[in-house]
Short mmCIF file of C-alpha atoms in Angstrom, two decimals:
data_model
loop_
_atom_site.label_atom_id
_atom_site.label_comp_id
_atom_site.label_asym_id
_atom_site.label_seq_id
_atom_site.Cartn_x
_atom_site.Cartn_y
_atom_site.Cartn_z
CA UNK A 1 24.99 -18.72 -6.76
CA UNK A 2 21.90 -16.62 -6.25
CA UNK A 3 23.03 -15.52 -2.83
CA UNK A 4 26.42 -14.43 -4.22
CA UNK A 5 24.69 -12.40 -6.97
CA UNK A 6 22.37 -10.69 -4.45
CA UNK A 7 25.37 -9.31 -2.52
CA UNK A 8 26.57 -7.15 -5.43
CA UNK A 9 25.59 -3.50 -5.20
CA UNK A 10 23.56 -2.41 -8.19
CA UNK A 11 24.80 0.38 -10.52
CA UNK A 12 23.18 3.79 -9.95
CA UNK A 13 22.30 4.82 -13.48
CA UNK A 14 22.18 8.54 -14.38
CA UNK A 15 18.64 9.11 -15.72
CA UNK A 16 16.05 11.81 -16.09
CA UNK A 17 12.99 11.94 -13.75
CA UNK A 18 10.89 11.35 -16.83
CA UNK A 19 12.60 8.05 -17.30
CA UNK A 20 11.50 7.04 -13.80
CA UNK A 21 7.90 8.14 -14.40
CA UNK A 22 7.24 6.99 -17.92
CA UNK A 23 8.93 3.58 -18.26
CA UNK A 24 7.74 0.15 -17.17
CA UNK A 25 8.29 -0.73 -13.46
CA UNK A 26 9.24 -4.39 -13.22
CA UNK A 27 8.59 -6.37 -10.05
CA UNK A 28 11.03 -9.27 -9.73
CA UNK A 29 10.70 -12.46 -7.64
CA UNK A 30 13.13 -13.85 -5.12
CA UNK A 31 16.61 -12.40 -4.91
CA UNK A 32 16.44 -9.84 -7.72
CA UNK A 33 15.61 -6.21 -7.10
CA UNK A 34 12.71 -4.41 -8.73
CA UNK A 35 13.66 -2.01 -11.52
CA UNK A 36 12.60 0.57 -14.09
CA UNK A 37 13.19 -0.61 -17.65
CA UNK A 38 14.94 2.32 -19.34
CA UNK A 39 16.08 1.19 -22.84
CA UNK A 40 18.41 -1.75 -22.22
CA UNK A 41 19.07 -0.71 -18.59
CA UNK A 42 17.45 -2.25 -15.48
CA UNK A 43 17.42 0.79 -13.23
CA UNK A 44 17.07 -0.49 -9.67
CA UNK A 45 19.22 2.43 -8.38
CA UNK A 46 19.00 5.85 -9.97
CA UNK A 47 21.33 8.84 -10.00
CA UNK A 48 19.27 12.03 -10.38
CA UNK A 49 20.03 15.73 -10.53
CA UNK A 50 17.43 18.44 -9.81
CA UNK A 51 15.99 21.10 -7.56
CA UNK A 52 13.93 20.64 -4.41
CA UNK A 53 10.63 22.43 -5.13
CA UNK A 54 8.51 21.47 -2.05
CA UNK A 55 8.69 19.48 1.18
CA UNK A 56 6.30 18.18 3.77
CA UNK A 57 6.18 15.82 6.82
CA UNK A 58 3.59 13.12 7.37
CA UNK A 59 3.00 11.31 10.62
CA UNK A 60 1.40 7.90 10.53
CA UNK A 61 2.78 4.67 12.03
CA UNK A 62 6.20 5.76 10.75
CA UNK A 63 7.14 9.44 10.43
CA UNK A 64 8.02 10.31 6.85
CA UNK A 65 9.39 13.41 5.19
CA UNK A 66 8.74 13.99 1.51
CA UNK A 67 10.57 16.25 -0.91
CA UNK A 68 9.59 16.93 -4.48
CA UNK A 69 12.56 16.85 -6.95
CA UNK A 70 12.24 18.64 -10.32
CA UNK A 71 14.80 18.24 -13.13
CA UNK A 72 12.87 19.92 -15.92
CA UNK A 73 11.56 16.66 -17.36
CA UNK A 74 9.27 15.82 -14.47
CA UNK A 75 8.84 15.77 -10.73
CA UNK A 76 9.24 12.84 -8.29
CA UNK A 77 8.85 12.50 -4.55
CA UNK A 78 11.95 11.74 -2.44
CA UNK A 79 10.62 9.83 0.55
CA UNK A 80 12.50 9.67 3.88
CA UNK A 81 11.02 7.54 6.60
CA UNK A 82 12.24 9.85 9.30
CA UNK A 83 12.08 13.66 9.84
CA UNK A 84 15.18 15.84 10.06
CA UNK A 85 16.61 15.73 6.49
CA UNK A 86 18.61 18.90 6.08
CA UNK A 87 17.15 20.02 2.74
CA UNK A 88 15.34 23.19 1.73
CA UNK A 89 13.18 24.32 -1.13
CA UNK A 90 15.54 25.72 -3.85
CA UNK A 91 18.46 23.31 -3.06
CA UNK A 92 20.06 21.76 -6.15
CA UNK A 93 20.94 18.20 -5.38
CA UNK A 94 22.19 14.93 -6.86
CA UNK A 95 20.34 11.90 -5.50
CA UNK A 96 21.26 8.26 -5.45
CA UNK A 97 18.20 6.19 -4.56
CA UNK A 98 15.91 3.36 -5.33
CA UNK A 99 12.81 3.94 -7.50
CA UNK A 100 9.65 2.51 -5.96
CA UNK A 101 6.03 2.10 -7.03
CA UNK A 102 3.07 1.98 -4.67
CA UNK A 103 -0.29 1.84 -6.43
CA UNK A 104 -0.20 4.47 -9.18
CA UNK A 105 2.59 6.54 -7.51
CA UNK A 106 6.28 6.45 -8.40
CA UNK A 107 8.80 7.75 -5.83
CA UNK A 108 12.49 7.37 -4.84
CA UNK A 109 13.86 6.26 -1.52
CA UNK A 110 17.19 8.14 -1.22
CA UNK A 111 20.43 6.52 -0.14
CA UNK A 112 22.70 9.50 -0.58
CA UNK A 113 22.01 13.17 -1.41
CA UNK A 114 24.63 15.72 -2.31
CA UNK A 115 23.91 19.46 -2.40
CA UNK A 116 25.38 21.08 -5.49
CA UNK A 117 26.29 24.80 -5.59
CA UNK A 118 27.30 25.19 -9.25
CA UNK A 119 24.42 25.25 -11.76
CA UNK A 120 26.76 24.25 -14.56
CA UNK A 121 26.32 20.66 -13.38
CA UNK A 122 22.84 20.70 -14.93
CA UNK A 123 24.30 21.28 -18.37
CA UNK A 124 27.02 18.74 -17.92
CA UNK A 125 24.37 16.18 -16.86
CA UNK A 126 22.33 16.95 -20.05
CA UNK A 127 25.53 16.32 -22.12
CA UNK A 128 26.17 13.12 -20.30
CA UNK A 129 22.67 11.82 -20.87
CA UNK A 130 22.66 12.92 -24.53
CA UNK A 131 25.96 11.08 -25.08
CA UNK A 132 27.46 14.36 -26.45
CA UNK A 133 31.11 15.31 -26.31
CA UNK A 134 32.37 18.84 -25.76
CA UNK A 135 34.66 20.11 -28.48
CA UNK A 136 38.34 20.10 -27.49
CA UNK A 137 38.69 23.83 -28.11
CA UNK A 138 35.93 24.61 -25.56
CA UNK A 139 37.48 26.37 -22.61
CA UNK A 140 34.86 25.66 -19.98
CA UNK A 141 35.97 23.18 -17.33
CA UNK A 142 35.08 19.57 -17.40
CA UNK A 143 32.88 18.19 -14.50
CA UNK A 144 35.89 16.77 -12.74
CA UNK A 145 37.61 20.12 -12.82
CA UNK A 146 34.71 22.28 -11.73
CA UNK A 147 35.30 24.17 -8.52
CA UNK A 148 31.98 22.96 -7.06
CA UNK A 149 31.04 23.32 -3.45
CA UNK A 150 29.11 20.27 -2.35
CA UNK A 151 27.68 18.97 0.92
CA UNK A 152 27.04 15.29 1.32
CA UNK A 153 23.85 14.30 3.10
CA UNK A 154 23.47 10.63 4.00
CA UNK A 155 20.31 9.73 5.80
CA UNK A 156 22.14 8.06 8.71
CA UNK A 157 19.17 8.75 11.03
CA UNK A 158 16.73 6.82 8.83
CA UNK A 159 15.46 3.92 10.98
CA UNK A 160 14.76 1.89 7.88
CA UNK A 161 18.37 2.25 6.79
CA UNK A 162 19.40 1.11 10.31
CA UNK A 163 17.37 -2.03 9.98
CA UNK A 164 18.84 -2.80 6.53
CA UNK A 165 22.31 -2.23 7.92
CA UNK A 166 21.65 -4.65 10.72
CA UNK A 167 20.42 -7.34 8.33
CA UNK A 168 23.44 -6.87 6.11
CA UNK A 169 25.81 -7.12 9.02
CA UNK A 170 24.25 -10.28 10.61
CA UNK A 171 23.45 -12.10 7.37
CA UNK A 172 26.02 -14.86 6.71
CA UNK A 173 24.12 -16.17 3.69
CA UNK A 174 20.86 -17.63 4.94
CA UNK A 175 19.12 -14.46 6.09
CA UNK A 176 18.53 -13.11 9.62
CA UNK A 177 15.89 -14.06 12.17
CA UNK A 178 13.52 -11.31 13.24
CA UNK A 179 14.39 -11.93 16.90
CA UNK A 180 18.08 -11.12 16.12
CA UNK A 181 17.08 -7.99 14.15
CA UNK A 182 14.90 -6.80 17.01
CA UNK A 183 17.54 -7.47 19.66
CA UNK A 184 20.25 -5.64 17.62
CA UNK A 185 17.94 -2.72 16.78
CA UNK A 186 16.51 -2.07 20.27
CA UNK A 187 13.66 -0.12 18.58
CA UNK A 188 10.13 -0.65 19.93
CA UNK A 189 8.75 -0.39 16.35
CA UNK A 190 11.12 -2.83 14.73
CA UNK A 191 8.23 -5.01 13.42
CA UNK A 192 6.66 -1.97 11.75
CA UNK A 193 9.96 -1.07 10.16
CA UNK A 194 10.55 -4.59 8.84
CA UNK A 195 7.05 -4.67 7.41
CA UNK A 196 7.67 -1.30 5.70
CA UNK A 197 10.90 -2.60 4.13
CA UNK A 198 8.97 -5.64 2.92
CA UNK A 199 6.31 -3.39 1.38
CA UNK A 200 8.89 -1.26 -0.37
CA UNK A 201 10.67 -4.41 -1.76
CA UNK A 202 14.03 -3.59 0.01
CA UNK A 203 14.00 -6.87 1.90
CA UNK A 204 12.20 -10.25 1.55
CA UNK A 205 11.55 -13.31 3.62
CA UNK A 206 13.77 -16.31 2.79
CA UNK A 207 11.36 -18.26 4.97
CA UNK A 208 8.88 -17.04 7.64
CA UNK A 209 10.61 -14.79 10.11
CA UNK A 210 13.99 -14.79 8.36
CA UNK A 211 14.94 -11.74 6.17
CA UNK A 212 17.53 -10.80 3.50
CA UNK A 213 18.29 -7.46 1.86
CA UNK A 214 17.63 -7.11 -1.88
CA UNK A 215 20.68 -5.45 -3.56
#
């Protein structure tokens, strides 16, 4: 039963950055994903809307590219473990990603980013989160009707995402052996990538050397 539950994709809740920063981060055991406790919601995947205000690239064992997202309530780092993300300072974006905590730092590992051209989306997001309804006589367009230019950016080049995809594809229920992950990946730093995913809480060891994705 636990394995069946783990295969369900978690809801990406629309929240403010302040919700990510100021609420309790809960570390779960076993199959369950870590989450931010926001009211009665367990936010293991977040849907954020904001503006990129800075970016930088760091080179250690794994190259990472960090962007700072600001939504007016706070700022949080978006952390890609690969360079080349097509984002610039000033871009307005929606982000679906997983909140993470390392030491005293909170950050988000993005799954999908969408560039948004129409600033009216900010106001609609505020209304959504406030639970407000627009009066029927209001003539502005609803979010679904907005003529919004968007550009999807999925971090397909992210080597960590590649490893997670391999594990998902090969896992028939009991996890995947490291040797199979390494063979399928073909990356010389597969062990480093697996260790990074363990550190982030995106995968875990069912038993030594056998891994599953937390979802």
